[in-house]
Coordinates of N, CA and C in Angstrom, one line a residue:
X26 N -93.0 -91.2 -97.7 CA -91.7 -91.8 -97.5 C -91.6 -93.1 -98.3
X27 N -90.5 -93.6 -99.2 CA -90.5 -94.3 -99.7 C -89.6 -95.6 -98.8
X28 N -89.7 -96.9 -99.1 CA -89.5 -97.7 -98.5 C -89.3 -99.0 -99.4
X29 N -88.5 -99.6 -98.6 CA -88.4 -101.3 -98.9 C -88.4 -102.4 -98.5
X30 N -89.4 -103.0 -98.7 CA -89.5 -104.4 -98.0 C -88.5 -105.5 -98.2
X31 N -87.5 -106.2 -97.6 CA -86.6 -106.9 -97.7 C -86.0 -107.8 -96.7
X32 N -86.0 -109.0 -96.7 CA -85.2 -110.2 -95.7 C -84.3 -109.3 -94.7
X33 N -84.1 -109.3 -93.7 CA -83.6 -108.9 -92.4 C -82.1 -109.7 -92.8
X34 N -80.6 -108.7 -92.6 CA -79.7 -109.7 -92.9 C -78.5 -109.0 -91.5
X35 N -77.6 -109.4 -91.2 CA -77.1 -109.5 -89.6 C -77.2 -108.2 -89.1
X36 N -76.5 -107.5 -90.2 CA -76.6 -106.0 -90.0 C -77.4 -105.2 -89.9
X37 N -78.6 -105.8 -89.9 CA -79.9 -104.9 -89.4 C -80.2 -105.4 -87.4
X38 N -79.4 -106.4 -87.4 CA -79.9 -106.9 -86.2 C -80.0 -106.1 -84.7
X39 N -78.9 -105.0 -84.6 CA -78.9 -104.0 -83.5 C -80.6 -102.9 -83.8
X40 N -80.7 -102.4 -85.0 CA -81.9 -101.8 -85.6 C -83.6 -102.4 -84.8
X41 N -83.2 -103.5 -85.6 CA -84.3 -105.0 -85.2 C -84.5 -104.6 -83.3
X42 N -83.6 -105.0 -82.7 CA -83.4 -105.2 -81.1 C -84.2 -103.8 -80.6
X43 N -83.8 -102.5 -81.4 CA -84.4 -101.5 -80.7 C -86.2 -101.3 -81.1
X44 N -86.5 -101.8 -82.1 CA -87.9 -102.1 -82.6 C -88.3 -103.0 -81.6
X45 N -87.4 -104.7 -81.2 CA -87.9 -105.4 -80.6 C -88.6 -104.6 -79.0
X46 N -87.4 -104.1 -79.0 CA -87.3 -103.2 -77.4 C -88.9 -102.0 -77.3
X47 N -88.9 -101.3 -78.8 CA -89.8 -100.8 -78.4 C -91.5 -101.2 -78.2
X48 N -91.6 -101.9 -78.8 CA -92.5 -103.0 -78.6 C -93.2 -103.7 -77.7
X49 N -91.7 -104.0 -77.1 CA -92.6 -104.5 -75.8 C -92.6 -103.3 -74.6
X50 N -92.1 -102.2 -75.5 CA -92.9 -100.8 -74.4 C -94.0 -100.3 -74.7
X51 N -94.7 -100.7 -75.7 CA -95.8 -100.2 -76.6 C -96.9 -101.4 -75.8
X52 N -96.1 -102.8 -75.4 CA -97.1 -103.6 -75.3 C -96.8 -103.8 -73.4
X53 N -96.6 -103.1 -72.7 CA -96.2 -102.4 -71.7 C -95.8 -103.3 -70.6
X54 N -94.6 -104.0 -71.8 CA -93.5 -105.1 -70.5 C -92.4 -104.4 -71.3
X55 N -91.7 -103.3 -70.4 CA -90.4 -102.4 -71.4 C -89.1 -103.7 -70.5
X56 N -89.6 -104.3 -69.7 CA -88.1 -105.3 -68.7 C -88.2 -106.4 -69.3
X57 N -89.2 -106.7 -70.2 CA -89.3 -108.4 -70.6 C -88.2 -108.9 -71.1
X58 N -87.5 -108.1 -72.2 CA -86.5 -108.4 -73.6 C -85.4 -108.8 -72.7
X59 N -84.7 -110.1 -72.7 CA -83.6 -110.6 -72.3 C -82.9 -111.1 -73.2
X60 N -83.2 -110.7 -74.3 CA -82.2 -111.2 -75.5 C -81.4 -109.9 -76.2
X61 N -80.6 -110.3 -77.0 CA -79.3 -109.6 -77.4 C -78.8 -109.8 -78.9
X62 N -78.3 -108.8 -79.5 CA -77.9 -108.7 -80.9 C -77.4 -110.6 -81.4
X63 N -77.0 -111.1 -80.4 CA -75.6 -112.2 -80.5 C -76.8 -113.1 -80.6
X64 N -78.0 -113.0 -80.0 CA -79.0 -113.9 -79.6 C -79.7 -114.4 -80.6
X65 N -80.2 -112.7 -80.8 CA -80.8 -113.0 -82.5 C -80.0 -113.3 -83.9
X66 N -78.5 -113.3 -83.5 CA -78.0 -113.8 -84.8 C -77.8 -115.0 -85.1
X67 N -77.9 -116.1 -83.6 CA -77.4 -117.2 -83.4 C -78.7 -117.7 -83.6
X68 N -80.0 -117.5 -83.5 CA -81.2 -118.2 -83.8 C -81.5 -117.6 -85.1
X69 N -81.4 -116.5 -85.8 CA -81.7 -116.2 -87.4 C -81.1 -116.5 -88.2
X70 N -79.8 -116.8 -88.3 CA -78.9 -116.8 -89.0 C -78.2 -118.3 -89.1
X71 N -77.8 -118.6 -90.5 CA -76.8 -120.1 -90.3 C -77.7 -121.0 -91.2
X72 N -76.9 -121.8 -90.7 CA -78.1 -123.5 -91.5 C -78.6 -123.8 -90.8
X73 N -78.8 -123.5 -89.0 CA -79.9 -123.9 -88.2 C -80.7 -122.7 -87.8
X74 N -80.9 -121.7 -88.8 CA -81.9 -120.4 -88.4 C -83.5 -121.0 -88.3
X75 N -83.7 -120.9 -87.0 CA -84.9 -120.5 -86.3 C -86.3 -119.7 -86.9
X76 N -85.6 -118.4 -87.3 CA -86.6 -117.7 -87.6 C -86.5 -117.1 -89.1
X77 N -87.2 -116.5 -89.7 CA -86.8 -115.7 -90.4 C -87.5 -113.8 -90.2
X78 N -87.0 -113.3 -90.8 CA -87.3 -112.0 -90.0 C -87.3 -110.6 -91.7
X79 N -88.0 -110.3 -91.6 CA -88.6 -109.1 -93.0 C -88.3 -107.7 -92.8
X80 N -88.3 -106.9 -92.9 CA -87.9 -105.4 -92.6 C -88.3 -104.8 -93.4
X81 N -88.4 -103.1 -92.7 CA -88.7 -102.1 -93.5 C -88.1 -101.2 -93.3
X82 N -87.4 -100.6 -95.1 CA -85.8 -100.1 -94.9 C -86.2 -98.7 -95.4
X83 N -86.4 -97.6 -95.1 CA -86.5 -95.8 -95.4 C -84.9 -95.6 -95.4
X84 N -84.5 -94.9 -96.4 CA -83.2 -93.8 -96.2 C -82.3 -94.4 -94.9
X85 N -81.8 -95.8 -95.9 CA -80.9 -96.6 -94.9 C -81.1 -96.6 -93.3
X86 N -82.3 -96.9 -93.0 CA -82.7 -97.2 -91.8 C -83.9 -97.7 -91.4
X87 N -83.8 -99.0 -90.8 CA -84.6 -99.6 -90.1 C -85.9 -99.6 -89.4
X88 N -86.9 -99.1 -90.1 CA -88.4 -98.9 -89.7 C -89.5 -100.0 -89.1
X89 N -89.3 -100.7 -89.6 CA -90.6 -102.1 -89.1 C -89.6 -103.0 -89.5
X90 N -90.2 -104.5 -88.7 CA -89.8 -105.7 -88.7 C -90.8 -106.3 -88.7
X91 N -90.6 -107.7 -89.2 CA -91.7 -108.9 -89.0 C -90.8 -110.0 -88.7
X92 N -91.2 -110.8 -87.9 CA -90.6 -111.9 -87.6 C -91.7 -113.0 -87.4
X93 N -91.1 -113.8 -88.6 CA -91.6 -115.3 -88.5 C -91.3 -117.0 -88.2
X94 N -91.6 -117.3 -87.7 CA -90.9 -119.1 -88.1 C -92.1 -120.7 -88.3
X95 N -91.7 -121.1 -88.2 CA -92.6 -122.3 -88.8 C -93.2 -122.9 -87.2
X96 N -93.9 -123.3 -87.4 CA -94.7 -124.1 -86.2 C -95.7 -125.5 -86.9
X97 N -96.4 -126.8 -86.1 CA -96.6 -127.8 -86.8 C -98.5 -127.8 -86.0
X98 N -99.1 -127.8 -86.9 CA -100.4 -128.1 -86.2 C -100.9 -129.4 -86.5
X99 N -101.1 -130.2 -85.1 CA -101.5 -131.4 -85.5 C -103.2 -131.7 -86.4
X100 N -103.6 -130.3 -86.6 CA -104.7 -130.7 -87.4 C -104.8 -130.1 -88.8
X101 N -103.5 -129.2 -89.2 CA -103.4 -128.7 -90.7 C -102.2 -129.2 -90.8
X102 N -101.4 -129.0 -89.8 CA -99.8 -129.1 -90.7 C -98.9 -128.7 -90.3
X103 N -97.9 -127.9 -91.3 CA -96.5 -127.0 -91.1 C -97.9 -125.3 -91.3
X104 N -97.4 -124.6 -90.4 CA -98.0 -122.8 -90.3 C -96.9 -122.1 -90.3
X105 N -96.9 -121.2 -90.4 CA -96.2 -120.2 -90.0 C -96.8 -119.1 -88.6
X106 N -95.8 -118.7 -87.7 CA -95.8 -118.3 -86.8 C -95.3 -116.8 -87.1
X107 N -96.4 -115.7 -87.0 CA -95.9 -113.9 -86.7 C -95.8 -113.8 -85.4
X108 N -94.3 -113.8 -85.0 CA -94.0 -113.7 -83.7 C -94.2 -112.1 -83.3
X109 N -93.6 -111.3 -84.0 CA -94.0 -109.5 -84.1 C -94.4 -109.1 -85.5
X110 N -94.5 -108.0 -85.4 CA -94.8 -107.2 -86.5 C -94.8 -105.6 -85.7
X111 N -94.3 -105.1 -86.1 CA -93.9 -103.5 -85.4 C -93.2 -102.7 -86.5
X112 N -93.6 -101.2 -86.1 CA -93.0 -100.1 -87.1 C -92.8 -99.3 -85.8
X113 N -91.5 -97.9 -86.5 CA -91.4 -96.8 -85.2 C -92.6 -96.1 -85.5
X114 N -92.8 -96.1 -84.2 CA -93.9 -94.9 -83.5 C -93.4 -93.7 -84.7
X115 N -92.5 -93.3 -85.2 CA -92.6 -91.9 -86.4 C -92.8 -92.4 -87.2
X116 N -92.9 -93.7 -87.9 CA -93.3 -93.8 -89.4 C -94.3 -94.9 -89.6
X117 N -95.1 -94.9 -88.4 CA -96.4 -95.5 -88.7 C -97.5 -94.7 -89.2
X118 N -98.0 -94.9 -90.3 CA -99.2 -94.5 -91.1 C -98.7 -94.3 -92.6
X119 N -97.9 -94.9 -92.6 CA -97.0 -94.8 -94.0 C -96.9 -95.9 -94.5
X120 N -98.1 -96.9 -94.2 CA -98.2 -98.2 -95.1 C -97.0 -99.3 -95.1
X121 N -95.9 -98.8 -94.2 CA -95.3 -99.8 -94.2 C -95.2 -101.3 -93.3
X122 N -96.4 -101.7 -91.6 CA -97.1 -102.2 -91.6 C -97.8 -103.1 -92.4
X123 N -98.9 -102.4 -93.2 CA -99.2 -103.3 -94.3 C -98.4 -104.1 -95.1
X124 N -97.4 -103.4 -95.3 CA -97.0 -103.8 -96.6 C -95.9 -105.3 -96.0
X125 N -95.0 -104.6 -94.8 CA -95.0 -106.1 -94.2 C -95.7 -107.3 -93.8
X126 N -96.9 -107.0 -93.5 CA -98.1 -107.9 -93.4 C -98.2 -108.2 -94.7
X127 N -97.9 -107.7 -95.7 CA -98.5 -108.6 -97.0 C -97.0 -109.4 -97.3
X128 N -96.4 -109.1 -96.9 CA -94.6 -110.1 -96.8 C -94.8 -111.2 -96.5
X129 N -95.7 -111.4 -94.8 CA -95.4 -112.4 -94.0 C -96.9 -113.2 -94.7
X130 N -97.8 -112.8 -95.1 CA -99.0 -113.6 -96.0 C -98.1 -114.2 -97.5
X131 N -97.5 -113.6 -98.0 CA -96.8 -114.0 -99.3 C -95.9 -115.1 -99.0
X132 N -95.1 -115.2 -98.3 CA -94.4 -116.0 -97.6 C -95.0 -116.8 -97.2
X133 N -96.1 -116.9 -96.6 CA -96.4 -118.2 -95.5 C -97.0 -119.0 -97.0
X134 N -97.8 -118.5 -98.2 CA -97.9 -119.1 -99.2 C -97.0 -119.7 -100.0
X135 N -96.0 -118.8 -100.3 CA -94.6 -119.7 -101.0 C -94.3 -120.5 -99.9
X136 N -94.3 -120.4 -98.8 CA -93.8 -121.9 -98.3 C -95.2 -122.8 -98.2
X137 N -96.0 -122.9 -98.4 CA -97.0 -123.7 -98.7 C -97.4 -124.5 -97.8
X138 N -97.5 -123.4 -96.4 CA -98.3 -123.5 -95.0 C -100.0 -123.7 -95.1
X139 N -100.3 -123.8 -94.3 CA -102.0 -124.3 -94.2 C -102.8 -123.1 -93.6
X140 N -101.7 -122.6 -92.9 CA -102.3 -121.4 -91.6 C -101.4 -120.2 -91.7
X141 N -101.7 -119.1 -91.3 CA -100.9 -117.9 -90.5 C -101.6 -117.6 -89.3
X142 N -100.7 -117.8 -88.4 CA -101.6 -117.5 -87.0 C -100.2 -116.4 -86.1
X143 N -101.0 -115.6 -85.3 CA -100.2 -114.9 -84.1 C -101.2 -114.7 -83.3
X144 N -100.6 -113.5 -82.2 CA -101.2 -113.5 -81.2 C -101.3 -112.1 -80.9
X145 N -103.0 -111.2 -80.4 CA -102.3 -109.7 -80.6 C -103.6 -109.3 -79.2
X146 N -102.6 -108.7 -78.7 CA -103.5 -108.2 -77.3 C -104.8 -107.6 -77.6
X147 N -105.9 -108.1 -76.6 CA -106.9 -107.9 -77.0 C -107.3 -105.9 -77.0
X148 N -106.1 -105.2 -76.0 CA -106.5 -103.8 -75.9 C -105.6 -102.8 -77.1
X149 N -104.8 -103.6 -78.0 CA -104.6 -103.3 -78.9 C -105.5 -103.1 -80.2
X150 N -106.5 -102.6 -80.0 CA -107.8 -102.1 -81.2 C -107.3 -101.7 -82.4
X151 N -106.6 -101.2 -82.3 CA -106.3 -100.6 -84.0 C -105.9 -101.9 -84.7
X152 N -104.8 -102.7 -83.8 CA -104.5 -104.0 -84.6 C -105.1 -104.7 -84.8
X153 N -106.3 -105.4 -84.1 CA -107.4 -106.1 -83.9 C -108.2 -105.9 -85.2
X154 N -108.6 -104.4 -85.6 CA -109.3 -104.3 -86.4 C -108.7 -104.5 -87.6
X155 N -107.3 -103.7 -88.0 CA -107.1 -103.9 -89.0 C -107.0 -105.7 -89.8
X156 N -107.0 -106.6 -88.7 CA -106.7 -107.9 -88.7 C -107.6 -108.5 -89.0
X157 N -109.0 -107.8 -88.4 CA -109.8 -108.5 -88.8 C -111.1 -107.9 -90.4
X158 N -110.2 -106.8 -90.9 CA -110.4 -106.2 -92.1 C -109.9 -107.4 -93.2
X159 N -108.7 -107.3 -92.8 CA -107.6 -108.2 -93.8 C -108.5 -109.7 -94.4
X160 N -109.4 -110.2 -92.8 CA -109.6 -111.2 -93.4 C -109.4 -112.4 -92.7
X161 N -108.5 -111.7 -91.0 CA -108.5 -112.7 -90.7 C -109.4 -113.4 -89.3
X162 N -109.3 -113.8 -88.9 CA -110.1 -114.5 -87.8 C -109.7 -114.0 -86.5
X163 N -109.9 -113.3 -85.2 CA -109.4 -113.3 -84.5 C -110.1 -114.2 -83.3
X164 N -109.5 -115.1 -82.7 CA -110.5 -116.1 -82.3 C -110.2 -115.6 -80.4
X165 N -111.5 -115.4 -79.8 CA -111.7 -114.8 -78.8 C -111.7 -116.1 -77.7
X166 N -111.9 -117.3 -78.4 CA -112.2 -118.0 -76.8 C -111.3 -118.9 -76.5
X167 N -109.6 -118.7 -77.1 CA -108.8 -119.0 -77.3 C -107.6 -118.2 -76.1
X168 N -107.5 -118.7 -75.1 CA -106.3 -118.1 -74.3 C -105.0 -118.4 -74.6
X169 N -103.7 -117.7 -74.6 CA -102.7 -118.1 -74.7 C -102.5 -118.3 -73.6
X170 N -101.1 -119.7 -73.5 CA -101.0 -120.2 -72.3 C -98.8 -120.3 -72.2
X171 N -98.4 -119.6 -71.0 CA -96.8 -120.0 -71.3 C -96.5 -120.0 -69.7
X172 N -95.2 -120.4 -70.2 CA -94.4 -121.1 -69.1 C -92.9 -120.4 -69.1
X173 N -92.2 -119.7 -68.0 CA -91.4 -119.4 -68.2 C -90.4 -120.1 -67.9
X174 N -89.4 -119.7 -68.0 CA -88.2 -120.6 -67.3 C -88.1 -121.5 -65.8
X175 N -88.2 -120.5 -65.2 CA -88.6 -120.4 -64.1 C -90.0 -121.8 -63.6
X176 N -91.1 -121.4 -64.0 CA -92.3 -122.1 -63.9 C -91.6 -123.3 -64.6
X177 N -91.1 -123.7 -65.7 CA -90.8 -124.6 -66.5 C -89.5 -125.9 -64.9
X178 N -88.6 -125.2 -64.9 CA -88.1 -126.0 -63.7 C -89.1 -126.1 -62.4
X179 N -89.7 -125.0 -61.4 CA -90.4 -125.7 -60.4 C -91.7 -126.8 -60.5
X180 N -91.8 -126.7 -61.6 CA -93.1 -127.8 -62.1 C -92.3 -129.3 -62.2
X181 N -91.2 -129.3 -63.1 CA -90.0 -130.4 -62.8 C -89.7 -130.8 -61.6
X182 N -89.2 -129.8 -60.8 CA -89.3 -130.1 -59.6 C -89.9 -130.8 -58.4
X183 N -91.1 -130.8 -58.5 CA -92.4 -130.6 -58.0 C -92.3 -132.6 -57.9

């Protein structure tokens, strides 16, 4: 299947949402997604966009997404942040994964980051490996740590 790797622009954003959506059924929170076409246009889009976001376009339709944005490490710098990276469950093994992965590495170089970092469940093995084929580090003694809304106000509270 042939394909195109290309900048995410508004009108992919209902496309994007259902990739988003499936994703976090793949990563088995299908109730997590509280966000919305309007959500992601109001943080991607504009002169105050947030993220930026890559796609993979088959026979006018939306197959994989990558989504990135900048983050600051007090011991390298400006990084970049792969917030996802997802293809549909039908057109995974068709290279177009990769070839987004080599988007969000090309990119994090033209902007002339120090780092690429994300985060990928440790029972996700396929991803794991391919990640750490590529070259990259997957650092095991490193927990992620978050706060939700919720926890964010009763800690305030407190």
């Amino acid at each position: 299947m042939k394909f195109t790797i290309r900048k995410a622009e508004t009108k992919d954003l209902p496309q994007i949402l259902e990739l988003i959506q499936e994703l976090a059924t793949f990563e088995k929170e299908p109730d997590a997604v509280e966000i919305n076409v309007k959500d992601l246009e109001k943080a991607g889009f504009g002169a105050d966009a947030f993220y930026t976001c890559f796609v993979a376009e088959a026979n006018n339709k939306i197959e994989g997404m990558a989504l990135v944005y900048f983050r600051f490490s007090t011991w390298k710098g400006k990084t970049v942040h792969l917030e996802d990276l997802v293809v549909r469950k039908g057109t995974r093994g068709m290279g177009m994964g990769s070839a987004l992965y080599k988007k969000v590495i090309a990119y994090s170089l033209e902007q002339g980051v120090k780092r690429t970092e994300w985060v990928v469940l440790d029972w996700n093995t396929p991803a794991v490996e391919f990640y750490e084929r590529s070259g990259a580090n997957v650092l095991r003694d490193w927990d992620t740590v978050q706060m939700d809304e919720n926890a964010m106000k009763s800690y305030l509270e407190r």
